[in-house]
DNA sequence: ATGACCATGTAATCCGTTACATGATTCG
DNA sequence: CGAATCATGTAACGGATTACATGGTCAT
């Protein structure tokens, strides 16, 4: 399971389940996420395997927290996983399915609206990531060379998010243009004055 | 569930579970996938709901096939789903987690090797998608304007895959450069002759 | 006849989400 | 006092993968 290893990685310093969840909603949110209801049992299982230890720590203020620490075996397992090569899961994009099937509506306006909505959501997420990027390395990666090893690796990971999201936003722009061109009579260059057939049958 | 709607979408023409699986390993593979063991029960459930009907069709050759057809209600449900707006699930990238945690190896050569491997896998997938793209619309989208509504929508979906994969490959290139820069003494411009400290401690 | 491929399915297991249950502390 | 937040968990359900079980056809 990947979540196990993500948890091992996030536990380079001791933390509680609640802390880790905060990590998912802040730093790690662009590449992974998990709910508390998944995190707690997972941590328990990792402890049973000997990859973590835990201790109840009643802090000066607030309810007691169960703080987990990575063991030497836990770290070894993390390193083993890192050596396994890139783990690439199957990506599923329901919205691309929707787009493919949208021809059944026979209404390019609907497709266009769909792409506009998609672009706005992608842009919102891109803005978040760009913020994270400039927080860590300044505008345009001004001080990438001054980053410590940890921040440098995180920076690289954020860059993927930024680039791939920007590509998707650009794709929306391109698609919207092509939809416009598809909607107009396609005979602009050919000078042919057909009645803008909405649909061409394929052979 | 999204799979249900993907199946409804793929059943614009009658097909068996086996046919649909072929669709996932060919045309639809860039945005969705499912195993036969998931497809068969899902089709059965859709039939129970009245969104599909099925018939055993013993073909001239080979074993009998159960062929599914979409009902009017099935089509209505598909259209309803299309109207719901883009369905964006949570994306999980285990390999970005690996990259983030890789600083624990304290060996930029390992990071570099990792990125090389990742790039080669991404390139392989990109090549497949570019093939699909030119199959449908010619090189550089030469005949996009001549596509029927269905192929046009599929073309748009493929374009997203191409653009986002290209962005990821470019990201690998950029990262590899930055890793090289990180490995060299960073004092090139400053003219400072320190012993190339491998790691800078953060405050 | 052996293996590759067509074709359909079930069962076990795992991963992830949603809902539920509990209780302390802090702020207004 | 009441709401928000901190903090830990369990239970039920749903979605996806892997393994298992079966049998027909076709080419070598």
Short mmCIF file of C-alpha atoms (C1' of nucleotides) in Angstrom, two decimals:
data_model
loop_
_atom_site.label_atom_id
_atom_site.label_comp_id
_atom_site.label_asym_id
_atom_site.label_seq_id
_atom_site.Cartn_x
_atom_site.Cartn_y
_atom_site.Cartn_z
CA UNK A 1 0.00 0.00 0.00
CA UNK A 2 1.26 3.46 -0.83
CA UNK A 3 -0.41 5.22 2.09
CA UNK A 4 1.76 3.25 4.51
CA UNK A 5 4.89 4.54 2.86
CA UNK A 6 3.60 8.08 2.60
CA UNK A 7 3.01 7.96 6.36
CA UNK A 8 6.50 6.61 6.96
CA UNK A 9 7.86 9.45 4.87
CA UNK A 10 5.88 12.09 6.69
CA UNK A 11 7.09 10.76 10.05
CA UNK A 12 10.66 11.94 9.63
CA UNK A 13 9.81 13.85 12.80
CA UNK A 14 7.37 12.50 15.45
CA UNK A 15 3.73 13.37 14.92
CA UNK A 16 0.21 12.39 15.85
CA UNK A 17 -2.47 11.26 13.43
CA UNK A 18 -3.99 14.67 13.68
CA UNK A 19 -0.71 16.37 12.79
CA UNK A 20 -0.34 14.15 9.74
CA UNK A 21 -3.81 15.04 8.59
CA UNK A 22 -2.83 18.68 8.78
CA UNK A 23 0.10 17.82 6.55
CA UNK A 24 -2.31 16.41 3.96
CA UNK A 25 -4.44 19.52 3.96
CA UNK A 26 -1.41 21.78 3.71
CA UNK A 27 1.95 20.68 2.34
CA UNK A 28 1.17 17.30 0.86
CA UNK A 29 -2.27 18.12 -0.51
CA UNK A 30 -1.08 18.32 -4.11
CA UNK A 31 0.03 14.70 -4.27
CA UNK A 32 -1.88 12.77 -1.64
CA UNK A 33 -4.73 12.96 0.82
CA UNK A 34 -6.30 10.78 3.46
CA UNK A 35 -8.98 11.08 6.10
CA UNK A 36 -8.39 10.64 9.81
CA UNK A 37 -10.52 7.51 9.73
CA UNK A 38 -7.96 6.00 7.39
CA UNK A 39 -4.88 7.44 9.08
CA UNK A 40 -5.53 6.16 12.61
CA UNK A 41 -5.90 2.47 11.74
CA UNK A 42 -2.99 2.72 9.30
CA UNK A 43 -0.69 4.10 12.00
CA UNK A 44 -1.78 1.35 14.38
CA UNK A 45 -1.00 -1.28 11.75
CA UNK A 46 2.43 0.22 11.09
CA UNK A 47 3.16 0.09 14.79
CA UNK A 48 2.15 -3.56 14.92
CA UNK A 49 4.64 -4.22 12.12
CA UNK A 50 7.38 -2.58 14.11
CA UNK A 51 7.83 0.36 11.73
CA UNK A 52 6.54 2.88 14.25
CA UNK A 53 6.31 3.25 18.01
CA UNK A 54 3.76 5.38 19.80
CA UNK A 55 3.43 7.09 23.16
CA UNK A 56 0.54 8.94 24.76
CA UNK A 57 1.72 12.46 25.42
CA UNK A 58 -0.49 14.62 27.60
CA UNK A 59 0.50 18.13 26.60
CA UNK A 60 0.28 21.09 28.98
CA UNK A 61 -2.94 22.06 27.26
CA UNK A 62 -5.54 20.09 25.41
CA UNK A 63 -6.47 16.40 25.22
CA UNK A 64 -3.80 13.69 25.22
CA UNK A 65 -2.19 12.97 21.88
CA UNK A 66 -0.77 9.69 20.62
CA UNK A 67 2.56 10.60 19.08
CA UNK A 68 4.20 8.23 16.61
CA UNK A 69 7.90 7.84 15.96
CA UNK A 70 9.53 5.99 13.09
CA UNK A 71 11.78 3.08 14.07
CA UNK A 72 15.00 2.10 12.34
CA UNK A 73 13.09 -0.68 10.57
CA UNK A 74 10.48 1.87 9.54
CA UNK A 75 13.12 4.06 7.99
CA UNK A 76 14.69 1.04 6.28
CA UNK A 77 11.31 0.14 4.79
CA UNK A 78 10.87 3.69 3.51
CA UNK A 79 14.29 3.59 1.84
CA UNK A 80 13.47 0.21 0.31
CA UNK A 81 10.30 1.72 -1.17
CA UNK A 82 12.22 4.69 -2.55
CA UNK A 83 14.54 2.24 -4.29
CA UNK A 84 11.65 0.45 -5.99
CA UNK A 85 11.43 3.05 -8.75
CA UNK A 86 8.54 5.41 -9.51
CA UNK A 87 5.18 4.00 -8.40
CA UNK A 88 2.68 5.05 -11.02
CA UNK A 89 -0.93 4.21 -10.29
CA UNK A 90 -3.77 4.22 -12.75
CA UNK A 91 -5.12 7.71 -13.23
CA UNK A 92 -8.86 8.10 -13.71
CA UNK A 93 -10.37 11.24 -15.14
CA UNK A 94 -14.13 11.09 -14.97
CA UNK A 95 -14.38 14.51 -16.57
CA UNK A 96 -12.63 13.28 -19.71
CA UNK A 97 -15.22 10.54 -19.92
CA UNK A 98 -17.92 13.17 -19.62
CA UNK A 99 -16.27 15.20 -22.35
CA UNK A 100 -16.07 12.21 -24.70
CA UNK A 101 -19.71 11.32 -24.20
CA UNK A 102 -20.90 14.90 -24.41
CA UNK A 103 -21.36 14.61 -28.18
CA UNK A 104 -24.60 12.83 -27.34
CA UNK A 105 -26.04 16.16 -26.27
CA UNK A 106 -25.45 17.39 -29.81
CA UNK A 107 -24.94 20.89 -28.44
CA UNK A 108 -21.49 22.47 -28.59
CA UNK A 109 -22.67 25.20 -26.24
CA UNK A 110 -22.91 22.57 -23.50
CA UNK A 111 -19.39 21.40 -24.26
CA UNK A 112 -18.18 24.95 -24.12
CA UNK A 113 -19.87 25.61 -20.77
CA UNK A 114 -18.37 22.42 -19.45
CA UNK A 115 -14.87 23.48 -20.45
CA UNK A 116 -15.33 26.93 -18.92
CA UNK A 117 -16.35 25.43 -15.60
CA UNK A 118 -13.47 22.96 -15.72
CA UNK A 119 -10.97 25.72 -16.49
CA UNK A 120 -12.12 27.81 -13.59
CA UNK A 121 -11.68 24.93 -11.16
CA UNK A 122 -8.26 24.06 -12.53
CA UNK A 123 -7.19 27.68 -12.28
CA UNK A 124 -8.20 27.84 -8.63
CA UNK A 125 -6.05 24.86 -7.83
CA UNK A 126 -3.17 26.19 -9.92
CA UNK A 127 -3.22 29.42 -7.92
CA UNK A 128 -2.83 27.46 -4.68
CA UNK A 129 0.12 25.55 -6.01
CA UNK A 130 1.80 28.64 -7.39
CA UNK A 131 1.50 30.18 -3.96
CA UNK A 132 3.20 27.14 -2.44
CA UNK A 133 5.88 27.36 -5.10
CA UNK A 134 6.75 30.99 -4.47
CA UNK A 135 6.57 30.47 -0.70
CA UNK A 136 9.33 27.92 -0.96
CA UNK A 137 11.54 29.28 -3.74
CA UNK A 138 10.49 32.88 -4.38
CA UNK A 139 9.04 34.24 -7.60
CA UNK A 140 10.39 32.42 -10.67
CA UNK A 141 12.45 30.15 -8.45
CA UNK A 142 14.66 33.08 -7.45
CA UNK A 143 16.39 31.19 -4.65
CA UNK A 144 16.15 27.56 -5.66
CA UNK A 145 19.93 27.16 -5.24
CA UNK A 146 19.76 28.13 -1.59
CA UNK A 147 17.27 25.43 -0.60
CA UNK A 148 18.26 22.62 1.71
CA UNK A 149 17.93 19.07 0.42
CA UNK A 150 14.45 18.56 1.85
CA UNK A 151 12.93 21.77 0.53
CA UNK A 152 14.61 21.23 -2.82
CA UNK A 153 12.88 17.88 -3.25
CA UNK A 154 9.56 19.31 -2.19
CA UNK A 155 10.07 22.16 -4.63
CA UNK A 156 10.61 19.71 -7.48
CA UNK A 157 7.37 17.93 -6.60
CA UNK A 158 5.42 21.18 -6.50
CA UNK A 159 6.83 22.12 -9.89
CA UNK A 160 5.20 19.07 -11.42
CA UNK A 161 1.85 20.16 -10.11
CA UNK A 162 2.30 23.67 -11.44
CA UNK A 163 3.42 22.56 -14.87
CA UNK A 164 0.78 19.91 -15.33
CA UNK A 165 -2.01 22.15 -14.13
CA UNK A 166 -0.86 24.97 -16.36
CA UNK A 167 -0.89 22.50 -19.24
CA UNK A 168 -4.47 21.59 -18.41
CA UNK A 169 -5.57 25.22 -18.23
CA UNK A 170 -3.89 25.85 -21.60
CA UNK A 171 -5.67 22.80 -22.93
CA UNK A 172 -8.99 24.31 -21.87
CA UNK A 173 -8.12 27.48 -23.78
CA UNK A 174 -7.21 25.51 -26.87
CA UNK A 175 -10.33 23.39 -26.63
CA UNK A 176 -12.56 26.46 -26.27
CA UNK A 177 -11.03 27.96 -29.41
CA UNK A 178 -11.50 24.75 -31.34
CA UNK A 179 -15.09 24.50 -30.18
CA UNK A 180 -15.71 28.03 -31.47
CA UNK A 181 -14.17 27.13 -34.80
CA UNK A 182 -16.29 23.98 -34.91
CA UNK A 183 -19.45 25.97 -34.26
CA UNK A 184 -18.96 28.45 -37.06
CA UNK A 185 -19.47 27.38 -40.66
CA UNK A 186 -16.18 25.71 -41.35
CA UNK A 187 -16.06 27.13 -44.86
CA UNK A 188 -14.45 30.47 -44.00
CA UNK A 189 -11.32 29.73 -46.01
CA UNK A 190 -13.00 27.65 -48.72
CA UNK A 191 -15.59 30.35 -49.41
CA UNK A 192 -18.32 27.73 -49.48
CA UNK A 193 -21.66 28.97 -48.13
CA UNK A 194 -23.27 25.84 -46.70
CA UNK A 195 -25.77 26.17 -43.85
CA UNK A 196 -23.29 25.30 -41.10
CA UNK A 197 -24.17 21.62 -40.79
CA UNK A 198 -24.17 20.83 -37.10
CA UNK A 199 -22.89 17.35 -37.55
CA UNK A 200 -20.97 15.45 -40.19
CA UNK A 201 -21.69 11.77 -40.48
CA UNK A 202 -18.64 9.59 -40.44
CA UNK A 203 -18.07 6.97 -43.10
CA UNK B 1 -20.26 5.85 -8.97
CA UNK B 2 -18.38 7.05 -12.02
CA UNK B 3 -17.77 3.63 -13.54
CA UNK B 4 -21.52 3.18 -13.99
CA UNK B 5 -21.71 6.32 -16.06
CA UNK B 6 -18.59 5.51 -18.02
CA UNK B 7 -20.22 2.20 -18.93
CA UNK B 8 -23.45 3.96 -19.93
CA UNK B 9 -21.39 6.27 -22.11
CA UNK B 10 -19.50 3.45 -23.76
CA UNK B 11 -22.73 1.63 -24.54
CA UNK B 12 -23.89 4.08 -27.19
CA UNK B 13 -23.80 0.93 -29.33
CA UNK B 14 -24.55 -2.56 -27.93
CA UNK B 15 -21.60 -4.43 -26.51
CA UNK B 16 -20.60 -7.26 -24.19
CA UNK B 17 -18.50 -6.93 -21.07
CA UNK B 18 -15.58 -8.27 -22.99
CA UNK B 19 -16.02 -5.66 -25.73
CA UNK B 20 -16.06 -2.90 -23.14
CA UNK B 21 -12.88 -4.17 -21.59
CA UNK B 22 -11.25 -3.97 -25.00
CA UNK B 23 -12.42 -0.35 -25.10
CA UNK B 24 -10.57 0.30 -21.85
CA UNK B 25 -7.36 -1.20 -23.14
CA UNK B 26 -7.61 0.70 -26.42
CA UNK B 27 -9.54 3.91 -26.86
CA UNK B 28 -10.49 4.83 -23.34
CA UNK B 29 -7.28 3.76 -21.67
CA UNK B 30 -6.01 7.30 -21.19
CA UNK B 31 -8.83 8.34 -18.91
CA UNK B 32 -10.27 5.22 -17.33
CA UNK B 33 -9.71 1.53 -16.83
CA UNK B 34 -11.50 -1.38 -15.23
CA UNK B 35 -11.08 -5.13 -14.94
CA UNK B 36 -13.58 -7.67 -16.20
CA UNK B 37 -14.27 -8.71 -12.62
CA UNK B 38 -15.53 -5.20 -11.99
CA UNK B 39 -17.30 -4.75 -15.32
CA UNK B 40 -19.51 -7.85 -15.22
CA UNK B 41 -21.19 -7.15 -11.86
CA UNK B 42 -21.50 -3.45 -12.74
CA UNK B 43 -23.35 -4.27 -15.96
CA UNK B 44 -25.63 -6.64 -14.08
CA UNK B 45 -26.44 -3.91 -11.54
CA UNK B 46 -27.17 -1.39 -14.30
CA UNK B 47 -29.56 -3.87 -15.88
CA UNK B 48 -31.32 -4.34 -12.55
CA UNK B 49 -31.78 -0.58 -12.38
CA UNK B 50 -33.39 -0.56 -15.79
CA UNK B 51 -30.62 1.40 -17.46
CA UNK B 52 -29.53 -1.53 -19.63
CA UNK B 53 -31.05 -4.65 -21.10
CA UNK B 54 -29.13 -7.76 -22.04
CA UNK B 55 -29.55 -10.71 -24.35
CA UNK B 56 -27.48 -13.86 -24.82
CA UNK B 57 -26.28 -13.89 -28.38
CA UNK B 58 -24.73 -17.10 -29.65
CA UNK B 59 -22.57 -15.96 -32.54
CA UNK B 60 -21.77 -18.17 -35.52
CA UNK B 61 -18.38 -18.82 -33.99
CA UNK B 62 -17.18 -18.81 -30.41
CA UNK B 63 -18.87 -18.96 -27.03
CA UNK B 64 -22.17 -17.16 -26.36
CA UNK B 65 -21.88 -13.50 -25.49
CA UNK B 66 -24.16 -11.44 -23.27
CA UNK B 67 -24.77 -8.25 -25.18
CA UNK B 68 -25.97 -5.14 -23.35
CA UNK B 69 -28.07 -2.34 -24.77
CA UNK B 70 -28.74 1.04 -23.21
CA UNK B 71 -32.39 1.82 -22.47
CA UNK B 72 -34.02 5.23 -22.80
CA UNK B 73 -33.75 5.62 -19.02
CA UNK B 74 -30.10 4.68 -19.24
CA UNK B 75 -29.49 7.37 -21.78
CA UNK B 76 -31.43 9.88 -19.67
CA UNK B 77 -29.25 9.03 -16.68
CA UNK B 78 -26.11 9.55 -18.76
CA UNK B 79 -27.32 12.96 -19.88
CA UNK B 80 -28.18 13.87 -16.30
CA UNK B 81 -24.62 12.99 -15.28
CA UNK B 82 -23.18 15.08 -18.10
CA UNK B 83 -25.18 18.01 -16.80
CA UNK B 84 -23.74 17.70 -13.31
CA UNK B 85 -20.57 19.55 -14.23
CA UNK B 86 -17.01 18.23 -14.30
CA UNK B 87 -16.46 15.39 -11.83
CA UNK B 88 -12.98 15.84 -10.44
CA UNK B 89 -11.73 13.14 -8.12
CA UNK B 90 -8.73 13.35 -5.82
CA UNK B 91 -5.53 12.64 -7.70
CA UNK B 92 -2.84 10.67 -5.92
CA UNK B 93 0.75 10.64 -7.10
CA UNK B 94 2.77 8.15 -5.12
CA UNK B 95 5.87 9.04 -7.13
CA UNK B 96 5.72 12.65 -5.96
CA UNK B 97 5.69 11.36 -2.40
CA UNK B 98 8.73 9.28 -3.20
CA UNK B 99 10.45 12.31 -4.68
CA UNK B 100 9.70 14.44 -1.61
CA UNK B 101 11.05 11.82 0.78
CA UNK B 102 14.07 11.05 -1.35
CA UNK B 103 16.11 13.71 0.42
CA UNK B 104 16.49 11.14 3.19
CA UNK B 105 18.85 9.22 0.94
CA UNK B 106 21.09 12.28 0.90
CA UNK B 107 22.24 11.32 -2.57
CA UNK B 108 21.26 13.49 -5.51
CA UNK B 109 22.43 10.77 -7.87
CA UNK B 110 19.51 8.64 -6.65
CA UNK B 111 17.09 11.50 -7.27
CA UNK B 112 18.51 11.94 -10.71
CA UNK B 113 18.19 8.22 -11.54
CA UNK B 114 14.63 8.31 -10.27
CA UNK B 115 13.74 11.21 -12.54
CA UNK B 116 15.35 9.53 -15.55
CA UNK B 117 13.30 6.40 -15.01
CA UNK B 118 10.14 8.43 -14.51
CA UNK B 119 10.78 10.41 -17.69
CA UNK B 120 11.25 7.31 -19.74
CA UNK B 121 7.95 5.85 -18.56
CA UNK B 122 6.11 9.10 -19.15
CA UNK B 123 7.60 9.35 -22.63
CA UNK B 124 6.41 5.86 -23.49
CA UNK B 125 2.86 6.74 -22.55
CA UNK B 126 3.08 10.07 -24.35
CA UNK B 127 4.08 8.28 -27.54
CA UNK B 128 0.96 6.10 -27.34
CA UNK B 129 -1.28 9.10 -26.91
CA UNK B 130 0.37 11.03 -29.72
CA UNK B 131 -0.27 8.05 -31.95
CA UNK B 132 -3.95 8.09 -30.99
CA UNK B 133 -4.02 11.83 -31.62
CA UNK B 134 -2.61 11.65 -35.12
CA UNK B 135 -4.76 8.61 -35.95
CA UNK B 136 -7.83 10.68 -35.29
CA UNK B 137 -6.86 14.15 -36.52
CA UNK B 138 -3.70 13.78 -38.57
CA UNK B 139 -0.32 15.33 -37.75
CA UNK B 140 -0.68 18.68 -35.95
CA UNK B 141 -4.44 18.35 -36.02
CA UNK B 142 -4.44 18.78 -39.80
CA UNK B 143 -8.06 17.76 -40.20
CA UNK B 144 -9.67 18.61 -36.87
CA UNK B 145 -12.35 20.63 -38.65
CA UNK B 146 -13.53 17.62 -40.62
CA UNK B 147 -14.25 15.46 -37.57
CA UNK B 148 -17.77 14.42 -36.70
CA UNK B 149 -19.11 15.44 -33.29
CA UNK B 150 -18.10 12.20 -31.59
CA UNK B 151 -14.53 12.10 -32.85
CA UNK B 152 -14.15 15.79 -32.13
CA UNK B 153 -14.98 15.27 -28.48
CA UNK B 154 -12.67 12.28 -28.22
CA UNK B 155 -9.95 14.35 -29.87
CA UNK B 156 -10.33 17.07 -27.24
CA UNK B 157 -9.98 14.48 -24.48
CA UNK B 158 -6.86 13.01 -26.04
CA UNK B 159 -5.36 16.47 -26.31
CA UNK B 160 -5.50 16.85 -22.57
CA UNK B 161 -3.51 13.69 -22.12
CA UNK B 162 -0.93 14.80 -24.66
CA UNK B 163 -0.51 18.25 -23.17
CA UNK B 164 -0.36 17.15 -19.58
CA UNK B 165 2.07 14.33 -20.31
CA UNK B 166 4.28 16.63 -22.33
CA UNK B 167 4.25 19.01 -19.38
CA UNK B 168 5.38 16.20 -17.11
CA UNK B 169 8.18 15.17 -19.45
CA UNK B 170 9.32 18.79 -19.64
CA UNK B 171 9.18 18.91 -15.86
CA UNK B 172 11.53 15.92 -15.72
CA UNK B 173 13.95 17.78 -17.98
CA UNK B 174 13.80 20.88 -15.82
CA UNK B 175 14.22 18.88 -12.63
CA UNK B 176 17.23 17.03 -14.03
CA UNK B 177 18.88 20.34 -14.89
CA UNK B 178 18.18 21.74 -11.45
CA UNK B 179 19.55 18.61 -9.83
CA UNK B 180 22.76 19.03 -11.82
CA UNK B 181 23.01 22.64 -10.74
CA UNK B 182 22.37 21.58 -7.16
CA UNK B 183 25.15 19.01 -7.31
CA UNK B 184 27.86 21.38 -8.49
CA UNK B 185 29.39 23.81 -6.02
CA UNK B 186 26.84 26.58 -6.03
CA UNK B 187 29.52 29.26 -5.76
CA UNK B 188 30.23 29.59 -9.47
CA UNK B 189 29.01 33.18 -9.61
CA UNK B 190 30.04 34.20 -6.10
CA UNK B 191 33.63 33.04 -6.66
CA UNK B 192 33.64 31.46 -3.20
CA UNK B 193 35.79 28.35 -2.95
CA UNK B 194 34.07 26.30 -0.23
CA UNK B 195 34.27 22.51 -0.37
CA UNK B 196 30.91 22.03 -2.09
CA UNK B 197 28.82 21.36 1.04
CA UNK B 198 26.45 18.57 0.24
CA UNK B 199 23.69 19.87 2.41
CA UNK B 200 22.72 23.21 3.85
CA UNK B 201 21.04 23.16 7.21
CA UNK B 202 17.88 25.15 7.44
CA UNK B 203 17.29 27.55 10.33
"C1'" DA C 1 -2.95 -32.10 -27.73
"C1'" DT C 2 -1.17 -27.80 -26.30
"C1'" DG C 3 -1.32 -23.13 -25.82
"C1'" DA C 4 -3.36 -18.68 -27.03
"C1'" DC C 5 -7.36 -16.23 -26.98
"C1'" DC C 6 -12.48 -15.62 -26.48
"C1'" DA C 7 -15.88 -15.27 -22.98
"C1'" DT C 8 -18.30 -15.16 -18.40
"C1'" DG C 9 -18.45 -15.06 -13.98
"C1'" DT C 10 -17.52 -15.46 -8.26
"C1'" DA C 11 -14.80 -14.73 -3.95
"C1'" DA C 12 -11.54 -12.65 -1.07
"C1'" DT C 13 -9.21 -8.80 0.01
"C1'" DC C 14 -7.77 -4.13 0.12
"C1'" DC C 15 -8.21 0.78 -0.19
"C1'" DG C 16 -10.92 4.84 0.64
"C1'" DT C 17 -15.08 7.62 2.05
"C1'" DT C 18 -18.92 8.76 4.89
"C1'" DA C 19 -21.19 8.47 8.99
"C1'" DC C 20 -21.14 7.83 13.76
"C1'" DA C 21 -19.50 8.26 18.70
"C1'" DT C 22 -16.89 10.51 22.34
"C1'" DG C 23 -14.79 13.90 25.13
"C1'" DA C 24 -11.56 17.97 26.40
"C1'" DT C 25 -10.36 22.80 25.71
"C1'" DT C 26 -10.75 27.43 24.26
"C1'" DC C 27 -12.94 31.62 22.88
"C1'" DG C 28 -16.69 34.76 22.93
"C1'" DC D 1 -23.27 28.55 28.29
"C1'" DG D 2 -22.59 27.43 23.49
"C1'" DA D 3 -19.87 26.95 19.37
"C1'" DA D 4 -15.45 25.97 17.31
"C1'" DT D 5 -11.46 23.38 17.41
"C1'" DC D 6 -8.44 19.72 19.13
"C1'" DA D 7 -8.09 14.94 19.38
"C1'" DT D 8 -9.02 9.84 18.89
"C1'" DG D 9 -11.23 6.39 17.37
"C1'" DT D 10 -15.11 2.57 15.20
"C1'" DA D 11 -18.52 0.93 11.78
"C1'" DA D 12 -20.62 0.53 7.47
"C1'" DC D 13 -20.30 0.89 2.86
"C1'" DG D 14 -18.53 1.22 -1.74
"C1'" DG D 15 -15.00 0.84 -5.30
"C1'" DA D 16 -11.04 -1.63 -7.25
"C1'" DT D 17 -7.56 -5.37 -7.57
"C1'" DT D 18 -6.17 -10.11 -7.39
"C1'" DA D 19 -7.08 -14.72 -7.41
"C1'" DC D 20 -9.93 -18.42 -8.59
"C1'" DA D 21 -13.10 -21.32 -11.50
"C1'" DT D 22 -15.02 -22.73 -15.97
"C1'" DG D 23 -15.43 -23.80 -20.65
"C1'" DG D 24 -15.35 -23.03 -25.99
"C1'" DT D 25 -12.63 -22.18 -30.31
"C1'" DC D 26 -8.65 -21.86 -33.22
"C1'" DA D 27 -4.10 -22.37 -34.94
"C1'" DT D 28 0.24 -25.12 -34.78
#
